[in-house]
Coordinates of C-alpha atoms in Angstrom, one line a residue:
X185 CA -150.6 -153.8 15.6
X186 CA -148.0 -150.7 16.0
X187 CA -150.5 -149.8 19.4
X188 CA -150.4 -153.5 20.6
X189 CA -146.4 -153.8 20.2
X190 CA -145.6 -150.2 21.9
X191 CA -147.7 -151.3 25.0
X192 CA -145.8 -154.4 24.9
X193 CA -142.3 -152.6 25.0
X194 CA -143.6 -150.1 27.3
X195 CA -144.8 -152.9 29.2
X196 CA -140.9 -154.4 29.3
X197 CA -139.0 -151.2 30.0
X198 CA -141.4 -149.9 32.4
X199 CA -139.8 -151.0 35.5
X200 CA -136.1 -151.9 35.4
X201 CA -134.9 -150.7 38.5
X202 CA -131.1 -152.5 38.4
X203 CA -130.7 -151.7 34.5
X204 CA -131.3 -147.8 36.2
X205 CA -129.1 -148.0 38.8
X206 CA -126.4 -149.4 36.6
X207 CA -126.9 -146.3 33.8
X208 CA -126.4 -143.9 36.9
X209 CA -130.1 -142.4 36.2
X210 CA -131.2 -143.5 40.0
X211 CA -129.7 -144.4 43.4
X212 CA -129.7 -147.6 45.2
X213 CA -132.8 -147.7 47.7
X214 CA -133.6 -146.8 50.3
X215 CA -131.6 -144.2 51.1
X216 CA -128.7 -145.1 48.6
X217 CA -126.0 -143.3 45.7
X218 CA -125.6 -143.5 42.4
X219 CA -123.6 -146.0 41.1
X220 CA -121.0 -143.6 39.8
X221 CA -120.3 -142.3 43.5
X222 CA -120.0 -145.8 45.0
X223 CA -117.5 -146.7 42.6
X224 CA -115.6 -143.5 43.1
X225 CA -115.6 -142.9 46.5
X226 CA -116.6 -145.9 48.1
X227 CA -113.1 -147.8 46.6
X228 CA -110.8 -148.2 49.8
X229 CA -113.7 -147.0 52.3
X230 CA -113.8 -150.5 54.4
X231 CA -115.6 -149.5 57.0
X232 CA -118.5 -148.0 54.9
X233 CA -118.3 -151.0 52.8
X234 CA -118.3 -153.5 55.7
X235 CA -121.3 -151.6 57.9
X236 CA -123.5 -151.0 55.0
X237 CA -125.7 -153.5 54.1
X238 CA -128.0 -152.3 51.3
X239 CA -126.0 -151.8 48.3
X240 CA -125.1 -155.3 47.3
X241 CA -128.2 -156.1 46.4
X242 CA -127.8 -153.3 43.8
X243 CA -124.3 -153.3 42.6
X244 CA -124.9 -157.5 42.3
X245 CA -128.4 -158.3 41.7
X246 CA -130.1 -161.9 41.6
X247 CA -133.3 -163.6 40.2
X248 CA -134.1 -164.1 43.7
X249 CA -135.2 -162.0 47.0
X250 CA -132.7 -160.9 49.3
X251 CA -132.6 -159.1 52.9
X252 CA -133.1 -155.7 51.4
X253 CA -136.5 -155.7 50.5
X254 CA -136.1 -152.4 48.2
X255 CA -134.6 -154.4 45.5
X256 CA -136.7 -156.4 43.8
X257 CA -135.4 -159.8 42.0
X258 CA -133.6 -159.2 39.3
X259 CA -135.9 -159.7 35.8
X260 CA -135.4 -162.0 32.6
X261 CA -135.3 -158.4 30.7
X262 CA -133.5 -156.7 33.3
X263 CA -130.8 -159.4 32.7
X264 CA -131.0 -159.6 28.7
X265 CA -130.4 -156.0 28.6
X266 CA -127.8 -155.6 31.3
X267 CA -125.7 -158.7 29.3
X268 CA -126.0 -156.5 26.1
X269 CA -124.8 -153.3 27.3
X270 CA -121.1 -151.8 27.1
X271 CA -121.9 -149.5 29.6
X272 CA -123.3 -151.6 32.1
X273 CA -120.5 -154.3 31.8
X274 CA -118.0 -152.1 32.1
X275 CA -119.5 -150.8 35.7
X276 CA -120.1 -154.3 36.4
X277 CA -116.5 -155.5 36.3
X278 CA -115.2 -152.3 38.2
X279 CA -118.0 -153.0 41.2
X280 CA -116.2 -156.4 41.2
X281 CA -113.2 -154.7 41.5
X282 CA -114.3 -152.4 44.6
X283 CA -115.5 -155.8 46.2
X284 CA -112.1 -157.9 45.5
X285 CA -110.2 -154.8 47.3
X286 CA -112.4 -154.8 50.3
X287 CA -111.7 -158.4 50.8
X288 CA -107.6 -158.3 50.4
X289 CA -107.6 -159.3 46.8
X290 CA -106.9 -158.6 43.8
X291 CA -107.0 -159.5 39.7
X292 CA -104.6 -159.7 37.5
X293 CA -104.8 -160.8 33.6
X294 CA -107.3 -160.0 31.1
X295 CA -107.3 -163.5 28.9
X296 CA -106.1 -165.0 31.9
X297 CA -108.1 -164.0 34.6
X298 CA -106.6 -164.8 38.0
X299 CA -107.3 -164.2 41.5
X300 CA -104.3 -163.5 43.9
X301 CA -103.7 -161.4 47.3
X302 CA -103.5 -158.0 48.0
X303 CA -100.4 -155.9 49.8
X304 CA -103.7 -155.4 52.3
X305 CA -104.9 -158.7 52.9
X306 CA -103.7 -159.7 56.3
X307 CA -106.0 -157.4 58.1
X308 CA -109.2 -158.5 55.5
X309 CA -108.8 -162.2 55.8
X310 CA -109.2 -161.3 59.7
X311 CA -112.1 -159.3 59.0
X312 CA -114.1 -162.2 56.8
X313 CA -113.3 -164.7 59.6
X314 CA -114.9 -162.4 61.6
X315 CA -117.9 -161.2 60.2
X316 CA -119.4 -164.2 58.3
X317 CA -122.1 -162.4 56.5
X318 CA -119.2 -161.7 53.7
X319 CA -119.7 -165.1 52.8
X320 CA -123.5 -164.3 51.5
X321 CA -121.8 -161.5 50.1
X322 CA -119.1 -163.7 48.0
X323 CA -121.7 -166.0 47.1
X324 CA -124.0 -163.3 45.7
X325 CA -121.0 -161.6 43.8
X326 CA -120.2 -165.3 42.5
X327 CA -123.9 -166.0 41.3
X328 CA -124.6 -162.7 40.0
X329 CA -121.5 -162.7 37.7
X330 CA -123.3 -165.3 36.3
X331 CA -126.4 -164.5 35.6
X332 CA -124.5 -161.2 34.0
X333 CA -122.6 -162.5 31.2
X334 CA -119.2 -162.2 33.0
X335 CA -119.0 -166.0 34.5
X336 CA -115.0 -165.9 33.1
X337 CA -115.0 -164.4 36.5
X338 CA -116.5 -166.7 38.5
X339 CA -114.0 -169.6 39.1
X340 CA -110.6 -167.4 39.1
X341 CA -112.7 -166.2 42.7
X342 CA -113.9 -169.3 43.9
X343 CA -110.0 -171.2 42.9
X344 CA -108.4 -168.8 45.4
X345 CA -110.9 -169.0 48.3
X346 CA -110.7 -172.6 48.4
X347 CA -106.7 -172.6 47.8
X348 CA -106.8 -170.2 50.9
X349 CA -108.9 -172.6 53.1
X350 CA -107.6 -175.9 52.0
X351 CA -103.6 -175.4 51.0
X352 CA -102.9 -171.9 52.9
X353 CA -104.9 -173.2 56.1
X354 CA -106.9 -169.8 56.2
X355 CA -110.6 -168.3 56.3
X356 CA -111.7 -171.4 57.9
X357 CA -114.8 -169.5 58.5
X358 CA -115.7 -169.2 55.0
X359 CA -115.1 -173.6 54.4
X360 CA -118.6 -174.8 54.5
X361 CA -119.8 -171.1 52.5
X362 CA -117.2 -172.2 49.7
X363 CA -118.1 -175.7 49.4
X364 CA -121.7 -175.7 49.7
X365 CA -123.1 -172.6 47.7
X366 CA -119.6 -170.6 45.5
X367 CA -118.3 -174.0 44.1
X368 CA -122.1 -174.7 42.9
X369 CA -122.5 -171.6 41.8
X370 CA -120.0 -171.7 38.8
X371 CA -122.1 -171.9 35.7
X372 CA -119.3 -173.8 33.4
X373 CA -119.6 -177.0 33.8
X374 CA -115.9 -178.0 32.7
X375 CA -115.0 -175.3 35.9
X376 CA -117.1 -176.5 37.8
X377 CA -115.8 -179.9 37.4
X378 CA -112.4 -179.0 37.7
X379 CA -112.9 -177.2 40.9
X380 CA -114.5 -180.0 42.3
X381 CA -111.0 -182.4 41.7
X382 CA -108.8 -179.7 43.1
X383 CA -111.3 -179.9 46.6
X384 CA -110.9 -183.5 46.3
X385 CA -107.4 -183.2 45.7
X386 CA -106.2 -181.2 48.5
X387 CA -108.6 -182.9 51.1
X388 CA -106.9 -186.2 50.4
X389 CA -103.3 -185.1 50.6
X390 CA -104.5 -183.1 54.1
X391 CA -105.7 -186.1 55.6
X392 CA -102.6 -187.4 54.6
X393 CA -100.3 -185.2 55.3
X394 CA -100.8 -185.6 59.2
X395 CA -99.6 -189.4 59.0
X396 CA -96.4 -187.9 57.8
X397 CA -94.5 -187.9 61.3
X398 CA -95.7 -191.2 62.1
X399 CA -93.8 -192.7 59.1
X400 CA -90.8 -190.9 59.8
X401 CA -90.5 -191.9 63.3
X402 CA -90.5 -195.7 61.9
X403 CA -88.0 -195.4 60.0
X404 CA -84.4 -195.7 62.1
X405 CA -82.8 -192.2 60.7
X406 CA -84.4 -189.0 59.2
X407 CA -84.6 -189.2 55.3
X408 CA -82.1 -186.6 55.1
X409 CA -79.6 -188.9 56.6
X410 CA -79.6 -190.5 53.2
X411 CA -78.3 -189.0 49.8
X412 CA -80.0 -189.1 46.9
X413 CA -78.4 -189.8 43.8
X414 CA -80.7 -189.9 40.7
X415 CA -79.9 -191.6 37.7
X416 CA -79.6 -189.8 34.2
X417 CA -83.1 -191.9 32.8
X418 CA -84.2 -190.5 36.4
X419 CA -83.5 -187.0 35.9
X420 CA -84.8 -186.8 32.6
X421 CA -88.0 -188.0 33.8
X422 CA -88.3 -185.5 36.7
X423 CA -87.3 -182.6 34.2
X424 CA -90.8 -183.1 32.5
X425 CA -92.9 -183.7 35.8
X426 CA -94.0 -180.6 37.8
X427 CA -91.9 -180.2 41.0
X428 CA -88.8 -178.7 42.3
X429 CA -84.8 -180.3 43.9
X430 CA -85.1 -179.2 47.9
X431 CA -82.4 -178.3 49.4
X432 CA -81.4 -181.2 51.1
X433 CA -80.7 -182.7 47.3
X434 CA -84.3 -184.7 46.8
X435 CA -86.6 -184.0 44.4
X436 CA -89.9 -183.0 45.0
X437 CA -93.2 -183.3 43.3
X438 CA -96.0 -180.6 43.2
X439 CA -98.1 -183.2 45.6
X440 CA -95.0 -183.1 48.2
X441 CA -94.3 -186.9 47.5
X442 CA -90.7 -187.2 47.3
X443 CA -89.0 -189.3 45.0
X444 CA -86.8 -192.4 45.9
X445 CA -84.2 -193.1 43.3
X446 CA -83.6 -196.1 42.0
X447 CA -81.0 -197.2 44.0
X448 CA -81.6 -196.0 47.2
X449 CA -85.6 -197.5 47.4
X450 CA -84.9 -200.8 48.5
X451 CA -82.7 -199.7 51.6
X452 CA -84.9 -197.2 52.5
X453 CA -87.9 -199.6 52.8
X454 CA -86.0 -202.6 54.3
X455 CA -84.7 -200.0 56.9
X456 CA -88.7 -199.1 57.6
X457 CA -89.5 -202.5 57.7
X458 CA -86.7 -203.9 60.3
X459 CA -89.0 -201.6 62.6
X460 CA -92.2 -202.7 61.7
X461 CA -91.8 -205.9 60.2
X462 CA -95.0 -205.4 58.4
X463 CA -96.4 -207.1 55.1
X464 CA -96.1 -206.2 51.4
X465 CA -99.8 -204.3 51.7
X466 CA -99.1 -202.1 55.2
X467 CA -95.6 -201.2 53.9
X468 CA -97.3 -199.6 50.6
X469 CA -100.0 -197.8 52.7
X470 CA -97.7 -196.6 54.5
X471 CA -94.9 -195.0 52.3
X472 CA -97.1 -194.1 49.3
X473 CA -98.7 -190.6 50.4
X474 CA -95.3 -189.2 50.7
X475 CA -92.5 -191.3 48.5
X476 CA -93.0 -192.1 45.1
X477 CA -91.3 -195.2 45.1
X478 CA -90.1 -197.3 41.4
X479 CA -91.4 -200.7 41.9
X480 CA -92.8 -200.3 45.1
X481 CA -95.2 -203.1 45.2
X482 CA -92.1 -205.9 43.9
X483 CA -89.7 -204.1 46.5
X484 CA -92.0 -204.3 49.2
X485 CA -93.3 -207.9 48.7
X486 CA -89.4 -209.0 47.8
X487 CA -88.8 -207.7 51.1
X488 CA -91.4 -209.2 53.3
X489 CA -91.2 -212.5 51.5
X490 CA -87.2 -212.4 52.8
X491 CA -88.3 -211.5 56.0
X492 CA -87.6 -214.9 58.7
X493 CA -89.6 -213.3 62.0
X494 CA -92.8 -212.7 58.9
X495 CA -92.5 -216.0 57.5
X496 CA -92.5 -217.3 61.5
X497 CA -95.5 -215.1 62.1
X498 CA -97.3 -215.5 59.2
X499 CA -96.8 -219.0 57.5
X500 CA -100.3 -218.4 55.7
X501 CA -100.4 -222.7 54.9
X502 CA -103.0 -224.2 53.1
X503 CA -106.3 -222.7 51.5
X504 CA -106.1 -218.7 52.4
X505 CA -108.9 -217.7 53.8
X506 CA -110.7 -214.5 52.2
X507 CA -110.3 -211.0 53.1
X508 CA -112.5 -209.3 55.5
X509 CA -114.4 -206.5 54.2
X510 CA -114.1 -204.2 57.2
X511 CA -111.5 -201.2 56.6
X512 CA -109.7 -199.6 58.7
X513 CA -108.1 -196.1 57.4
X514 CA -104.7 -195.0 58.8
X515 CA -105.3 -191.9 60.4
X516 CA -107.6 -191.7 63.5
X517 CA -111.3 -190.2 63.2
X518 CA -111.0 -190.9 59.4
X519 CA -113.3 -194.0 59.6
X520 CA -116.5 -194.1 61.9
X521 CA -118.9 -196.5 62.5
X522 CA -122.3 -194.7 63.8
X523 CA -125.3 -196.0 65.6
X524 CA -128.5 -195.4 67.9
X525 CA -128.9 -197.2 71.2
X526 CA -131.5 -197.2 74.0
X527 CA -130.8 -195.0 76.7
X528 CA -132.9 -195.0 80.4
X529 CA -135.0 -191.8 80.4
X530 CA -133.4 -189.1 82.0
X531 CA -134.3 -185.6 81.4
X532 CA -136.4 -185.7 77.9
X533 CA -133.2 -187.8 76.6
X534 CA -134.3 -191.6 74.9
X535 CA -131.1 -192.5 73.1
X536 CA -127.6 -192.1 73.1
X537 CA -125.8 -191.9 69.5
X538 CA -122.4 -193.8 69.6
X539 CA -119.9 -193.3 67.2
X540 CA -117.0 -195.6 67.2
X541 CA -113.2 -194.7 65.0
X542 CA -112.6 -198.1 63.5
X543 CA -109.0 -197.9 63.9
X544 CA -107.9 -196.6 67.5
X545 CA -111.6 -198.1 69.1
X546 CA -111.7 -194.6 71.1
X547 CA -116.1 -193.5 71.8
X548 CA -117.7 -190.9 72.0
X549 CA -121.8 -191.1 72.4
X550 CA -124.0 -188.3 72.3
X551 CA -127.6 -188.3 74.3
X552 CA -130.8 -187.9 72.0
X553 CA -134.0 -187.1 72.4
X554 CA -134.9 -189.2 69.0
X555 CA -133.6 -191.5 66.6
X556 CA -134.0 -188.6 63.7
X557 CA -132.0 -188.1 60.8
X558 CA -131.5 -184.2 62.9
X559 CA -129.7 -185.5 65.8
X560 CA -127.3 -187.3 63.8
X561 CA -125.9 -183.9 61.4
X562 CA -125.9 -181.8 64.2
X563 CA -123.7 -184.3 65.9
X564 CA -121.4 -184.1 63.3
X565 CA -121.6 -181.0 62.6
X566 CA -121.4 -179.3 66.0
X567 CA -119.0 -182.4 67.8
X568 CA -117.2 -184.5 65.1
X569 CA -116.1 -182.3 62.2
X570 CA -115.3 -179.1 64.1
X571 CA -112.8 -181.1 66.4
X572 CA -111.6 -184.0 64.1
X573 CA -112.0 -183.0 60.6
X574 CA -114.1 -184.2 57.9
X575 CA -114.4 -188.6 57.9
X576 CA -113.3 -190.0 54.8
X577 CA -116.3 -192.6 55.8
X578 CA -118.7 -193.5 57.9
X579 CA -120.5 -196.8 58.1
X580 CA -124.0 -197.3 59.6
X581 CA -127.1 -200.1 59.6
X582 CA -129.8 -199.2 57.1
X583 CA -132.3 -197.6 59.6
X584 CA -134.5 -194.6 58.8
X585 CA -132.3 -192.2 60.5
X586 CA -129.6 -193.3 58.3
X587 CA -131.1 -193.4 54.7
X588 CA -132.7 -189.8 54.6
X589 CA -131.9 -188.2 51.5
X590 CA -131.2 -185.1 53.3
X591 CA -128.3 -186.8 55.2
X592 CA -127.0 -189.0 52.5
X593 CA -126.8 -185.3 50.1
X594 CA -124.6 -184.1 52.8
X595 CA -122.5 -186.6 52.8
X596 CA -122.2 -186.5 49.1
X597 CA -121.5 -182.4 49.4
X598 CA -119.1 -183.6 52.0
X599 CA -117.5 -185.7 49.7
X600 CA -117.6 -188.6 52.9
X601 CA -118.3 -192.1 51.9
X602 CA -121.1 -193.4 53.9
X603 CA -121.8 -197.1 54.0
X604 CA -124.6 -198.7 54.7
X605 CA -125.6 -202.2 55.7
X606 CA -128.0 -205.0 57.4
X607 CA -129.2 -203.8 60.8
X608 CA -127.7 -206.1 64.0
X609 CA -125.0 -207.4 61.2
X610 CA -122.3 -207.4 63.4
X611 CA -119.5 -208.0 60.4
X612 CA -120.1 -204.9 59.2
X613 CA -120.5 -203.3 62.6
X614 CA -119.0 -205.2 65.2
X615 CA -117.7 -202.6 67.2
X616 CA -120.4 -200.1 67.5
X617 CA -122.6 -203.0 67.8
X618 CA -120.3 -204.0 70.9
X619 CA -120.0 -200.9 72.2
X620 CA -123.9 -200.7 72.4
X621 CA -123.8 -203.8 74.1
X622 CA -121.2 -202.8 76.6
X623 CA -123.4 -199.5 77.3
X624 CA -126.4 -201.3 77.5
X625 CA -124.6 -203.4 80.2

């Protein structure tokens, strides 16, 4: 028995190449350092760090194979013993430390754990828009923490990448990396999650935030021209809620809504609607991603019900008939409506896809050489989303192309809505179905 379970052990500790490495007893192959020297004299040498591309499989190891094939996938034993030791967490956090510096970052807390810039990271954002393969690199480091007993540090990293991309407007580059393999990554579930609402979050008030000049310009003065005077009840409310007084005397909330006071919200939305003389419904749509408004609904239908040219316009007699169930977002290339049509044969090409915005009516159609489920993402990916954003929706018949699970996954990564319906049903689709028929013409 004693023979059997010392060939078993010797069997387990035989080969552990990464729980090696990370005790300093051998280098990083081929051609490599100890893990002492990289963490000693590689800190602050960028160059060396950014050209060489055969010690992050080492210094972050996986259960899976990477480019390097001179380190092996990381082992169930290799991990157990790697979680368990002092030594080999302690070198563990510092390589995550030589990696955070080389890409204009830094930590700070120890309970806590955030992510935040650098004095250095100008010039290091530049270079990870740059040279994309940093994103493997992140998602690697991300993964790896992991699988190595440190996940604390997993979100802190991922949080400030996607603050950088989606609130500071930077690393664009590293977007689709950050969505589609870090975010997943984050072994917490409750993190996970939570990451997941704050992409959500900030995609919504970005898609919103470019309507903002259009419902200025309706109204007859700049906001500013008004000044606010909150109430005490007011005040005390704000005091609790997370925000900030501007300048200019309004308050502020953290999700750049500004508050109305009391007194002041029924002038400022009869003013908007003398120049737009629109209904209850448009004038909400229209103030509510950037006022928070008391009583907004009652204001705005008090308003529109007082309204002579809308009660000429709109005397809405008898039985009402019932809402149509096309919508129509407020910002342009937000809604789509997609489709296939016949196309003459010219050149290999069959078919021309034809995407139509639901609100401005403004084309644009793509020749195919099929109807596959292919031509449609790389449309979107290489056409629509690098020049218009991400849709919040897109609506499409039911056909084969449509209802891949491959394309309907990216659209739930994507977060977009994607609505499907009866072929030829020209209620849902009317005008993609009449722009076919005008192309066909």
């Amino acid at each position: 028995m004693k023979v059997e379970t010392l060939l078993c052990l010797n069997a387990v500790f035989q080969d552990q190449p990464k729980v090696d490495f990370y005790m300093n007893n051998r280098r990083f192959a081929p051609h490599g350092e100890f893990i002492e020297d990289v963490l000693c004299h590689w800190y602050g040498e960028y160059e060396l760090l950014e050209k060489h591309h055969r010690y992050i499989q080492w210094l972050f190891p996986l259960r899976e194979q990477g480019r390097n094939e001179h380190a092996k996938p990381l082992t169930f034993s290799e991990i157990e013993i790697m979680k368990n030791t002092a030594e080999i967490q302690h070198r563990l956090r510092r390589a995550y430390k030589l990696m955070l510096n080389f890409f204009g970052v830094k930590i700070v807390g120890e309970e806590e754990i955030e992510v935040i810039r650098d004095s250095n990271f100008s010039t290091h954002f530049s270079n990870l828009n740059t040279n994309t393969h940093n994103n493997l690199r992140i998602t690697r480091i991300v993964k790896s923490m992991g699988e190595l007993g440190a996940a604390q540090y997993q979100a802190p990293l991922v949080k400030f990448f996607l603050k950088e991309i989606l609130v500071e407007d930077q690393l664009q580059n590293m977007k689709e990396s950050a969505l589609k393999y870090s975010l997943p990554a984050v072994k917490n579930d409750h993190e996970r999650d939570a990451l997941s609402e704050y992409v959500l979050k900030h995609r919504i008030s970005k898609n919103t935030k470019r309507l903002l000049p259009v419902v200025t310009s309706l109204l007859p003065t700049p906001i500013t021209h008004w000044t606010p005077a909150y109430s005490e009840k007011e005040k005390k409310w704000l005091s609790e809620e997370p925000g900030e007084y501007r300048e200019d005397g309004w308050y502020q909330l953290e999700n750049e809504r500004i508050v109305l006071p009391a007194t002041l919200a029924p002038e400022i939305v009869r003013a908007l609607h003398s120049r737009t003389h629109g209904g209850k419904t448009a004038m909400e749509q229209q103030l509510e991603p950037y006022f928070y408004v008391p009583g907004l609904t009652a204001i705005c239908k008090a308003i529109a019900h007082q309204c002579v040219t809308h009660a000429k316009n709109n005397p809405r007699q008898g039985i009402v008939r019932p809402p149509g169930v096309l919508s129509v977002e407020l910002s342009p290339m937000s809604s789509l409506q997609i489709d296939f049509t016949v196309l003459p044969p010219c050149k290999g090409y069959k078919y021309l896809l034809v995407l139509v915005c639901t609100l401005t009516g403004w084309v644009e159609a793509y020749p195919t050489r099929t109807e596959k489920t292919a031509e449609i993402v790389g449309c979107l990916m290489r056409e629509i989303i690098p020049r218009y954003g991400l849709p919040l929706e897109i609506g499409s018949d039911n056909g084969p192309a449509f209802v891949q699970s491959c394309l309907q996954q990216l659209a739930r990564l994507l977060r977009i809505l994607w609505k499907l319906h009866t072929t030829y049903r020209s209620q849902s689709s009317g005008k993609v179905e009449r722009m076919n028929k005008d192309l066909d013409g």
